């Protein structure tokens, strides 16, 4: 940490900064320039924020040198983390496709979709039983009934299930029925929920908040790892910008950025990331080329009758076409698509 | 609702759109232009989103005409809503000042601060007992102990208490000790929490999410009102933009915008909105001039020793100076500061 | 400047950094931490960017300590700069109102508007003769004819004229007819144009680019001052964010921020900043309370017939009401509105 | 165009809207709902903006149905536009690589770089002779001398030259020495410059402004086409968001979005788009997979000695590695890299 003092800081003021740092166990180096004095401090990165030195009137700014995260960083774990779920490994050579409707609407709908995406090559079934909806008047999900249908679809198809949990009180219920718990974008900084999924024993798919920085996103993963759950995957799903043609701005650069800074796998959601089904196929290819370890895509048998997100859902036919394309592309990239072994 | 069809939409396709709308109880008007056909639909505004017509391949776009919110809108309740809390009214002529530290750190700290802000003219004491922190390694709050200290400070000073609730399971606990429940920015779309505070019987201060649009913010308030709690106040606290000199970009235009579209009171938080104590005083004045019904400001007896947000906290002395200024300004604006009647 | 080296940087690599800095005239301080080595460098702030040290593979990051601007900074000129134009002073106790239509449409229109805003208390007449329009099919302005009408309006009313210049080749023409040259938001980083207005001898109103940071904005002013023209005013007119209810997000915090960092006056444009005439009046008041040295506001005799920006233009009647309000408010703030002395 | 009137609009007010539209040559359809009256208008899309109907107090909003651009739209020109430059075609099966330093620094530097990128497979040489720099104290380019060096490098290597023009007065000079004129991001809405390059007879590479919407970007291209120059290429180079790990947020979704809405080729700049050379290689692959017709990449023989943008420049060795990778990937995508025929 570097502390830059304002011009004219007195010897007493410099001393006070040093003393505080020393008391917190930091080693201190002073560097006096012509215009400004600079204090360097070396110590426990996780205690930096506690020292709110910028509140001192004679401190101009505090520049952190070490990142505030630890367990999620590649320095902590230099090799790629591979997350094993059933027979599958996420984060290795295989690229996994997670597909299904935005919301579970009925038993028939989810089982029909599961068969379709299974045949096209998906290894995971997605579908929301609890829906965080902007409007209180929108469909809020089938809740536990929806979870049962997802579990039925798993039994019938061999697909594993990824589904969202939105209430800390439902974590064990959702963990009971599913294979991966999804933390939705709007809950990325719901620390209560993060602490709860940290204890659930199941892998977590952590979506990026619509205005979350890379560092905040990594800190949210740090919450889950600090709570004891090391099976965390990041999921880029677009951020909010001024561009309104797309629903969000899919920030694919986060894929190589996360692979540089962290050891955890990275999944991409081109459906929410673009908001238009026409753009899903090209952006799925781009995500693979950027190095994504998997994709999560919305597929609905009749998008125009979907209770939500129909505009960004692929039909099973379009999904199949895309999968054929992705299978070829993944080979060219030195990887291959994951497969369901029955 | 206006549905614009793509060029070349067939009679059958136009018919299908009409049929669906009619089935949902909408009245339909067709308008065929030279290049495009346009369908107008009149009906229940709260059912618009359920009809995901943009998923139809021959639909170019759907343009909502009516806003999706109802209870929060001024059309629903043309007069200003006034929220009565103890002897105070928020939303009327009086401008209320809520002040206190970011976090309750000790009994002494909160009581000392309460006396100081009380003397300077505040009517509400703020202070966090449950802290949503970006890092799992940061101080997470004194929890129930902190709530008790806040209640003690209320007894000693007559100030009413506003404090944040972050866990749906703690809503009745927090409601027991406080007078206003605050929903923090990161929880604005935590719908589980919104539904819970809708049942608590206490007024709610709803902070704007860092990347929430005006409409999403109003929809979050709609959740609380739809759940039966009409005592909702908006709190503008800045949005996330590319500008990094300030912690957030305080969007003061939301004050008159909300007063136009809604009947609910609007509070402004210049501390989080700017992130620098030097900017709090001028922006507090600007907020009042924009029509704010109250301010919520961070005050700490020793900002440089605060466990959080010291950089944006005023000392009691600076807060006093600001209050003197605001008292004069509010008169010039035809209002006056709220007062504690002991 | 602080240079943080990556873990494992060798003695040779540290030496290379030091040598380069020394060669550029910087004084160097080394500080070796347990994990990282840090190099402090003191020298000419304007040569920092030239040394692209982050391109060295063993450099983790470079943290500038001193701001890159000099002439615009308050450190360079501790007292407020006051810009004298005719009998007026901008940046002192008087708050100046600049008002008029978006575009000069005809001689009658501009003279009628000039009389109206003059009577209401404005001291400057605004109006565009050269219009930067998003669409090539929109009205592009009356050009020199428009400038002549503005000059006529000045003769008739005594108002001084502020108008935009968009082409470096037109700077002397525009300077001939007007009293303040406006650099529009989209031209804030048109460095060719900045260098040209630096030579024109007339004061410059420098609008903030829609996605410009505070630092970039100050650097644009630095271009003008470095070119020899010290008569620069900043004009905040809103930035582009995800919020779409307003045309831009008016970032009023820039007013006290600029007053802290710079000595130059700050004007606010609530018309472009909000995009809705209903919001202009409250935000004009907020701007004054935040410390603005003047306002620039769109007024049109028949906004619904304006060739541009009618949606955000006040009628002369509404402008008059606002001016009465602002006159009272400015007194409460210890200032007063500028006046035309005839 | 759809005009939504406010509740309670009178028959006279409805009539006035109709009359104005009719006078401008629009055909009008009225649709009266229970709460609101809606007016549909069919006519010349390029005259819509001129009618500023939102300024009428009884108009709630105006919703454009047709896009404001015409010549750039795929409806106007359904087949992909192919731009022929020398022996090359941009917009067809070949993917073209444009590479070189940010700035031309010396004859040796640009010729050395040209040979290196030529050998690695680039077909175009990039390099700035006129540099738009944020700071007046930064290197501003070698100007005409730099253009001559670029032309020399072309003669020696057979690479064609793409270089930026920043001053309308220099357009013919730059056109004389180069094969593609680049409009930089900060000049995307410098309409004076757009009108000038419209007359230059050379192809134009139009970079996206850092806060430009897709529609504004297409309108900037419309300026150039409307001025008579149909050889326009879009270049995505990232937008400004709150994310600060990357220099910009590379918005790759614009590639398929532009290919849907327009017939013009799309180039991607992963160097400015990410700001870090480590991220250039993966994002170049992603850009190709998203369908880019070419890439423009910064390469410098000694990035750590570059006068600008060293942090995001590849060495010739790293560029060669990337090119080998891209050659394979482009085949898997059914395309191939362009080649210099000597």
PDB file of N, CA, C and O in Angstrom, chain D residues 192-231:
ATOM      1  N   UNK D 192     -17.564  17.890 -39.315  1.00  0.00           N
ATOM      2  CA  UNK D 192     -16.770  18.642 -40.278  1.00  0.00           C
ATOM      3  C   UNK D 192     -15.770  17.698 -40.960  1.00  0.00           C
ATOM      4  O   UNK D 192     -15.624  17.693 -42.191  1.00  0.00           O
ATOM      5  N   UNK D 193     -15.128  16.884 -40.148  1.00  0.00           N
ATOM      6  CA  UNK D 193     -14.135  15.946 -40.667  1.00  0.00           C
ATOM      7  C   UNK D 193     -14.827  14.849 -41.490  1.00  0.00           C
ATOM      8  O   UNK D 193     -14.330  14.441 -42.548  1.00  0.00           O
ATOM      9  N   UNK D 194     -15.973  14.406 -41.030  1.00  0.00           N
ATOM     10  CA  UNK D 194     -16.712  13.368 -41.779  1.00  0.00           C
ATOM     11  C   UNK D 194     -17.085  13.865 -43.170  1.00  0.00           C
ATOM     12  O   UNK D 194     -16.959  13.150 -44.161  1.00  0.00           O
ATOM     13  N   UNK D 195     -17.561  15.108 -43.225  1.00  0.00           N
ATOM     14  CA  UNK D 195     -17.953  15.661 -44.524  1.00  0.00           C
ATOM     15  C   UNK D 195     -16.745  15.771 -45.455  1.00  0.00           C
ATOM     16  O   UNK D 195     -16.875  15.641 -46.668  1.00  0.00           O
ATOM     17  N   UNK D 196     -15.585  16.029 -44.866  1.00  0.00           N
ATOM     18  CA  UNK D 196     -14.387  16.207 -45.683  1.00  0.00           C
ATOM     19  C   UNK D 196     -13.886  14.855 -46.218  1.00  0.00           C
ATOM     20  O   UNK D 196     -13.531  14.738 -47.395  1.00  0.00           O
ATOM     21  N   UNK D 197     -13.872  13.831 -45.375  1.00  0.00           N
ATOM     22  CA  UNK D 197     -13.420  12.530 -45.876  1.00  0.00           C
ATOM     23  C   UNK D 197     -14.431  11.943 -46.851  1.00  0.00           C
ATOM     24  O   UNK D 197     -14.093  11.068 -47.656  1.00  0.00           O
ATOM     25  N   UNK D 198     -15.659  12.424 -46.779  1.00  0.00           N
ATOM     26  CA  UNK D 198     -16.663  11.965 -47.743  1.00  0.00           C
ATOM     27  C   UNK D 198     -16.275  12.344 -49.173  1.00  0.00           C
ATOM     28  O   UNK D 198     -16.727  11.735 -50.134  1.00  0.00           O
ATOM     29  N   UNK D 199     -15.401  13.352 -49.273  1.00  0.00           N
ATOM     30  CA  UNK D 199     -15.026  13.844 -50.597  1.00  0.00           C
ATOM     31  C   UNK D 199     -13.652  13.385 -51.054  1.00  0.00           C
ATOM     32  O   UNK D 199     -13.187  13.784 -52.117  1.00  0.00           O
ATOM     33  N   UNK D 200     -12.973  12.547 -50.229  1.00  0.00           N
ATOM     34  CA  UNK D 200     -11.554  12.305 -50.507  1.00  0.00           C
ATOM     35  C   UNK D 200     -11.282  11.171 -51.492  1.00  0.00           C
ATOM     36  O   UNK D 200     -10.153  10.986 -51.942  1.00  0.00           O
ATOM     37  N   UNK D 201     -12.300  10.344 -51.782  1.00  0.00           N
ATOM     38  CA  UNK D 201     -12.076   9.277 -52.756  1.00  0.00           C
ATOM     39  C   UNK D 201     -11.360   8.043 -52.228  1.00  0.00           C
ATOM     40  O   UNK D 201     -11.117   7.093 -52.967  1.00  0.00           O
ATOM     41  N   UNK D 202     -10.990   8.039 -50.980  1.00  0.00           N
ATOM     42  CA  UNK D 202     -10.302   6.896 -50.374  1.00  0.00           C
ATOM     43  C   UNK D 202     -11.220   6.226 -49.351  1.00  0.00           C
ATOM     44  O   UNK D 202     -12.050   6.890 -48.721  1.00  0.00           O
ATOM     45  N   UNK D 203     -11.035   4.908 -49.136  1.00  0.00           N
ATOM     46  CA  UNK D 203     -11.843   4.222 -48.116  1.00  0.00           C
ATOM     47  C   UNK D 203     -11.587   4.799 -46.725  1.00  0.00           C
ATOM     48  O   UNK D 203     -10.501   5.317 -46.454  1.00  0.00           O
ATOM     49  N   UNK D 204     -12.605   4.679 -45.887  1.00  0.00           N
ATOM     50  CA  UNK D 204     -12.546   5.261 -44.551  1.00  0.00           C
ATOM     51  C   UNK D 204     -12.791   4.170 -43.502  1.00  0.00           C
ATOM     52  O   UNK D 204     -13.713   3.371 -43.636  1.00  0.00           O
ATOM     53  N   UNK D 205     -11.937   4.150 -42.483  1.00  0.00           N
ATOM     54  CA  UNK D 205     -12.120   3.274 -41.331  1.00  0.00           C
ATOM     55  C   UNK D 205     -12.679   4.141 -40.216  1.00  0.00           C
ATOM     56  O   UNK D 205     -11.982   5.022 -39.696  1.00  0.00           O
ATOM     57  N   UNK D 206     -13.927   3.884 -39.836  1.00  0.00           N
ATOM     58  CA  UNK D 206     -14.627   4.753 -38.895  1.00  0.00           C
ATOM     59  C   UNK D 206     -14.675   4.106 -37.515  1.00  0.00           C
ATOM     60  O   UNK D 206     -15.476   3.209 -37.258  1.00  0.00           O
ATOM     61  N   UNK D 207     -13.838   4.594 -36.611  1.00  0.00           N
ATOM     62  CA  UNK D 207     -13.832   4.028 -35.257  1.00  0.00           C
ATOM     63  C   UNK D 207     -15.055   4.489 -34.481  1.00  0.00           C
ATOM     64  O   UNK D 207     -15.574   5.584 -34.704  1.00  0.00           O
ATOM     65  N   UNK D 208     -15.485   3.633 -33.574  1.00  0.00           N
ATOM     66  CA  UNK D 208     -16.631   3.972 -32.738  1.00  0.00           C
ATOM     67  C   UNK D 208     -16.202   4.922 -31.632  1.00  0.00           C
ATOM     68  O   UNK D 208     -15.178   4.715 -30.979  1.00  0.00           O
ATOM     69  N   UNK D 209     -16.987   5.940 -31.389  1.00  0.00           N
ATOM     70  CA  UNK D 209     -16.709   6.842 -30.271  1.00  0.00           C
ATOM     71  C   UNK D 209     -16.846   6.109 -28.948  1.00  0.00           C
ATOM     72  O   UNK D 209     -17.648   5.182 -28.840  1.00  0.00           O
ATOM     73  N   UNK D 210     -16.084   6.545 -27.945  1.00  0.00           N
ATOM     74  CA  UNK D 210     -16.083   5.807 -26.674  1.00  0.00           C
ATOM     75  C   UNK D 210     -17.436   5.759 -25.973  1.00  0.00           C
ATOM     76  O   UNK D 210     -17.649   4.902 -25.133  1.00  0.00           O
ATOM     77  N   UNK D 211     -18.335   6.670 -26.317  1.00  0.00           N
ATOM     78  CA  UNK D 211     -19.669   6.552 -25.719  1.00  0.00           C
ATOM     79  C   UNK D 211     -20.750   6.622 -26.787  1.00  0.00           C
ATOM     80  O   UNK D 211     -21.866   7.056 -26.525  1.00  0.00           O
ATOM     81  N   UNK D 212     -20.412   6.172 -27.980  1.00  0.00           N
ATOM     82  CA  UNK D 212     -21.382   6.233 -29.080  1.00  0.00           C
ATOM     83  C   UNK D 212     -22.289   5.005 -29.071  1.00  0.00           C
ATOM     84  O   UNK D 212     -21.828   3.878 -28.936  1.00  0.00           O
ATOM     85  N   UNK D 213     -23.575   5.230 -29.252  1.00  0.00           N
ATOM     86  CA  UNK D 213     -24.500   4.124 -29.449  1.00  0.00           C
ATOM     87  C   UNK D 213     -24.324   3.587 -30.857  1.00  0.00           C
ATOM     88  O   UNK D 213     -23.783   4.264 -31.746  1.00  0.00           O
ATOM     89  N   UNK D 214     -24.828   2.379 -31.061  1.00  0.00           N
ATOM     90  CA  UNK D 214     -24.810   1.775 -32.388  1.00  0.00           C
ATOM     91  C   UNK D 214     -25.468   2.704 -33.416  1.00  0.00           C
ATOM     92  O   UNK D 214     -24.951   2.902 -34.524  1.00  0.00           O
ATOM     93  N   UNK D 215     -26.590   3.308 -33.034  1.00  0.00           N
ATOM     94  CA  UNK D 215     -27.293   4.157 -33.990  1.00  0.00           C
ATOM     95  C   UNK D 215     -26.490   5.407 -34.351  1.00  0.00           C
ATOM     96  O   UNK D 215     -26.420   5.799 -35.519  1.00  0.00           O
ATOM     97  N   UNK D 216     -25.861   6.018 -33.361  1.00  0.00           N
ATOM     98  CA  UNK D 216     -25.052   7.208 -33.649  1.00  0.00           C
ATOM     99  C   UNK D 216     -23.866   6.861 -34.553  1.00  0.00           C
ATOM    100  O   UNK D 216     -23.462   7.657 -35.406  1.00  0.00           O
ATOM    101  N   UNK D 217     -23.309   5.695 -34.324  1.00  0.00           N
ATOM    102  CA  UNK D 217     -22.171   5.245 -35.129  1.00  0.00           C
ATOM    103  C   UNK D 217     -22.619   5.053 -36.579  1.00  0.00           C
ATOM    104  O   UNK D 217     -21.936   5.497 -37.518  1.00  0.00           O
ATOM    105  N   UNK D 218     -23.764   4.434 -36.750  1.00  0.00           N
ATOM    106  CA  UNK D 218     -24.270   4.242 -38.103  1.00  0.00           C
ATOM    107  C   UNK D 218     -24.618   5.590 -38.750  1.00  0.00           C
ATOM    108  O   UNK D 218     -24.421   5.776 -39.950  1.00  0.00           O
ATOM    109  N   UNK D 219     -25.086   6.536 -37.952  1.00  0.00           N
ATOM    110  CA  UNK D 219     -25.384   7.861 -38.507  1.00  0.00           C
ATOM    111  C   UNK D 219     -24.094   8.573 -38.937  1.00  0.00           C
ATOM    112  O   UNK D 219     -24.095   9.340 -39.895  1.00  0.00           O
ATOM    113  N   UNK D 220     -23.006   8.336 -38.213  1.00  0.00           N
ATOM    114  CA  UNK D 220     -21.725   8.930 -38.613  1.00  0.00           C
ATOM    115  C   UNK D 220     -21.302   8.348 -39.962  1.00  0.00           C
ATOM    116  O   UNK D 220     -20.823   9.070 -40.849  1.00  0.00           O
ATOM    117  N   UNK D 221     -21.519   7.043 -40.156  1.00  0.00           N
ATOM    118  CA  UNK D 221     -21.215   6.432 -41.452  1.00  0.00           C
ATOM    119  C   UNK D 221     -22.148   6.989 -42.530  1.00  0.00           C
ATOM    120  O   UNK D 221     -21.750   7.188 -43.687  1.00  0.00           O
ATOM    121  N   UNK D 222     -23.388   7.256 -42.134  1.00  0.00           N
ATOM    122  CA  UNK D 222     -24.361   7.825 -43.075  1.00  0.00           C
ATOM    123  C   UNK D 222     -23.869   9.187 -43.592  1.00  0.00           C
ATOM    124  O   UNK D 222     -24.054   9.518 -44.761  1.00  0.00           O
ATOM    125  N   UNK D 223     -23.243   9.977 -42.710  1.00  0.00           N
ATOM    126  CA  UNK D 223     -22.659  11.260 -43.127  1.00  0.00           C
ATOM    127  C   UNK D 223     -21.684  11.051 -44.288  1.00  0.00           C
ATOM    128  O   UNK D 223     -21.690  11.790 -45.271  1.00  0.00           O
ATOM    129  N   UNK D 224     -20.824  10.052 -44.127  1.00  0.00           N
ATOM    130  CA  UNK D 224     -19.793   9.836 -45.146  1.00  0.00           C
ATOM    131  C   UNK D 224     -20.435   9.340 -46.441  1.00  0.00           C
ATOM    132  O   UNK D 224     -20.112   9.818 -47.532  1.00  0.00           O
ATOM    133  N   UNK D 225     -21.382   8.409 -46.329  1.00  0.00           N
ATOM    134  CA  UNK D 225     -22.046   7.896 -47.530  1.00  0.00           C
ATOM    135  C   UNK D 225     -22.911   8.974 -48.185  1.00  0.00           C
ATOM    136  O   UNK D 225     -22.942   9.101 -49.404  1.00  0.00           O
ATOM    137  N   UNK D 226     -23.592   9.749 -47.355  1.00  0.00           N
ATOM    138  CA  UNK D 226     -24.425  10.828 -47.885  1.00  0.00           C
ATOM    139  C   UNK D 226     -23.567  11.851 -48.629  1.00  0.00           C
ATOM    140  O   UNK D 226     -24.017  12.501 -49.566  1.00  0.00           O
ATOM    141  N   UNK D 227     -22.310  11.970 -48.223  1.00  0.00           N
ATOM    142  CA  UNK D 227     -21.394  12.897 -48.901  1.00  0.00           C
ATOM    143  C   UNK D 227     -20.775  12.290 -50.148  1.00  0.00           C
ATOM    144  O   UNK D 227     -19.957  12.929 -50.812  1.00  0.00           O
ATOM    145  N   UNK D 228     -21.124  11.038 -50.454  1.00  0.00           N
ATOM    146  CA  UNK D 228     -20.688  10.459 -51.720  1.00  0.00           C
ATOM    147  C   UNK D 228     -19.636   9.370 -51.640  1.00  0.00           C
ATOM    148  O   UNK D 228     -19.268   8.778 -52.653  1.00  0.00           O
ATOM    149  N   UNK D 229     -19.155   9.074 -50.437  1.00  0.00           N
ATOM    150  CA  UNK D 229     -18.121   8.046 -50.297  1.00  0.00           C
ATOM    151  C   UNK D 229     -18.745   6.782 -49.702  1.00  0.00           C
ATOM    152  O   UNK D 229     -19.105   6.765 -48.518  1.00  0.00           O
ATOM    153  N   UNK D 230     -18.869   5.741 -50.533  1.00  0.00           N
ATOM    154  CA  UNK D 230     -19.536   4.512 -50.081  1.00  0.00           C
ATOM    155  C   UNK D 230     -18.550   3.498 -49.503  1.00  0.00           C
ATOM    156  O   UNK D 230     -18.947   2.430 -49.074  1.00  0.00           O
ATOM    157  N   UNK D 231     -17.263   3.822 -49.488  1.00  0.00           N
ATOM    158  CA  UNK D 231     -16.243   2.872 -49.004  1.00  0.00           C
ATOM    159  C   UNK D 231     -15.967   3.094 -47.517  1.00  0.00           C
ATOM    160  O   UNK D 231     -14.929   3.647 -47.143  1.00  0.00           O
TER     161      UNK D 231
END
